[in-house]
Amino acid sequence: MPEATNYAHLSPRLSVGDAEPDRNLALELVRVTEAAAIAASPWVGFGDKNAADGAAVDAMRSLLSTVSFNGIVVIGEGEKDEAPMLYNGERVGDGTGPEVDVAVDPIDGTRLTALGINNALSVLAVAERGTMFDPSAVFYMEKLVTGPDAAELVDLRLPVKQNLHLIAKAQNKRISQITVCILDRERHQPLVEEIRAAGARTKFLMDGDVAAAIAATREGTGVDALMGIGGTPEGIVTACAIKSLGGVIQGRLWPKDDEEKQRAIDAGHDLTRVLSTNDLVTSDNCYFAATGITDGDLLRGVRYREERIVTQSIVMRSKSGTIRTVEGEHQARKWEAYTR
C-alpha cells in the first residue's frame, strides 16, 4: 500500500506568526466589502454619486471597526480635513492583532454607480505595515497590466505595438484577438491610435480601472491587458490582487503639472523608473477583497430577491495564492438603515 501522506502541518511558507495577518482575515475583509456594496446599491442609477459614496463609506468604516487588526489607512478617501471618515492616516480595526497597511475604496466607480453603469466595485486591500507604496506625491501613473502568460515578457518602456505582440504570442492568439482596456480620456488618444495601428482591439472604461486591471489577469474575461494613465492608489490596490493572481502590473509616475513633478522629486521619486508589482506592495502576505456593486467584467452586481440581498465577491490571499469567489445571501431587513 502507498504511504499515507501527512497533512497535519502546513508548509512553512504558508504559516503565519502572531504578528502577521492570519488567513482568517480574508473572510473578515469580504464581509466589509459586502457591507459597502449593499449600502451603495440603493443608489445605483439614482444619479447621486455623493450619496452613494457616503453610504458605502459609512458601512465600510462600521464593519472595519470589528476586524481583528491594528490598521492604518494608507490609501483612503483623502486627507483628514477633506474626509471625515476613512481618511489617510486613520486607525481602523479593533486595535488587536497584526499591524497592517489598509487601502480602502468603498466605491471604485462612484459615477458608474450613480449612472448604473458596469464595473463599480467596493474594494479593500491589506498588507503588512509599511509595505504599500506611498502614493501621496503623484496621483497618476502610467500603467501596464496583463496576465501570467506574458508577465515576464512585457515592459512599459517598450513600444506599445511590441508589448501587444508579446502578449498575443504568449497567449497563442492573433493580435486582432487581443483586447486592451483603457480609460476614456482625451489624454489617451495617441495611445488608442497606437493600439489600433498595432491591430488590437480597445475597450473603453468610463471610470474605475481596478476591475478592468484584475480582469486583464484572469482567463475568460475577454480582457487581455490594461494600458494608460490612471490613479496611483488604484495601482497599489491592483498590485495586492496581482500578488495572488500571478500577472503583472508595471507603473511609472505621471505628474499632472510642474508643481506635482517638483513634489515627486522632493520626495525622492525617480520619474523615469518603472515600478513593478513588488515595488508597489513589498509584502508577500497581503489580502484583496472586492464585491460587485454593478455588473461587470469581474463580478456580478448586487441583486434583490424577495427578502434577500445577493452579492458576489472575490477575495484573495497572496501568501497561499488562494482566490475565492464568494456568493453571499443577506437578509434585507438587516440592512434597512441603508435603504434609500
PDB file of C-alpha atoms in Angstrom, residues 18 31 60 73 97 105 127 168 185 192 210 223-224 235 275 301 310 317 322:
ATOM      1  CA  ASP A  18       1.448  36.074  15.828  1.00  0.00           C
ATOM      2  CA  ARG A  31     -17.734  40.990   4.927  1.00  0.00           C
ATOM      3  CA  MET A  60     -17.252  50.063   5.374  1.00  0.00           C
ATOM      4  CA  VAL A  73      -5.408  53.751   6.236  1.00  0.00           C
ATOM      5  CA  GLY A  97      -3.691  41.611  16.242  1.00  0.00           C
ATOM      6  CA  ASP A 105     -12.120  52.273  -1.892  1.00  0.00           C
ATOM      7  CA  ALA A 127      -0.755  44.270   3.697  1.00  0.00           C
ATOM      8  CA  ALA A 168      -0.501  37.875 -28.304  1.00  0.00           C
ATOM      9  CA  ARG A 185      -9.871  60.194 -21.549  1.00  0.00           C
ATOM     10  CA  VAL A 192      -5.566  54.474 -28.620  1.00  0.00           C
ATOM     11  CA  VAL A 210      -9.365  48.213 -10.742  1.00  0.00           C
ATOM     12  CA  VAL A 223      -9.753  41.360 -21.455  1.00  0.00           C
ATOM     13  CA  ASP A 224      -6.064  40.765 -22.200  1.00  0.00           C
ATOM     14  CA  GLY A 235      -2.482  50.771  -8.984  1.00  0.00           C
ATOM     15  CA  LEU A 275       7.624  50.312 -10.705  1.00  0.00           C
ATOM     16  CA  GLY A 301     -23.586  43.360  -9.063  1.00  0.00           C
ATOM     17  CA  VAL A 310     -27.438  38.641  -3.053  1.00  0.00           C
ATOM     18  CA  ARG A 317      -4.557  35.925  -0.111  1.00  0.00           C
ATOM     19  CA  THR A 322      -5.773  31.393  -2.832  1.00  0.00           C
TER      20      THR A 322
END
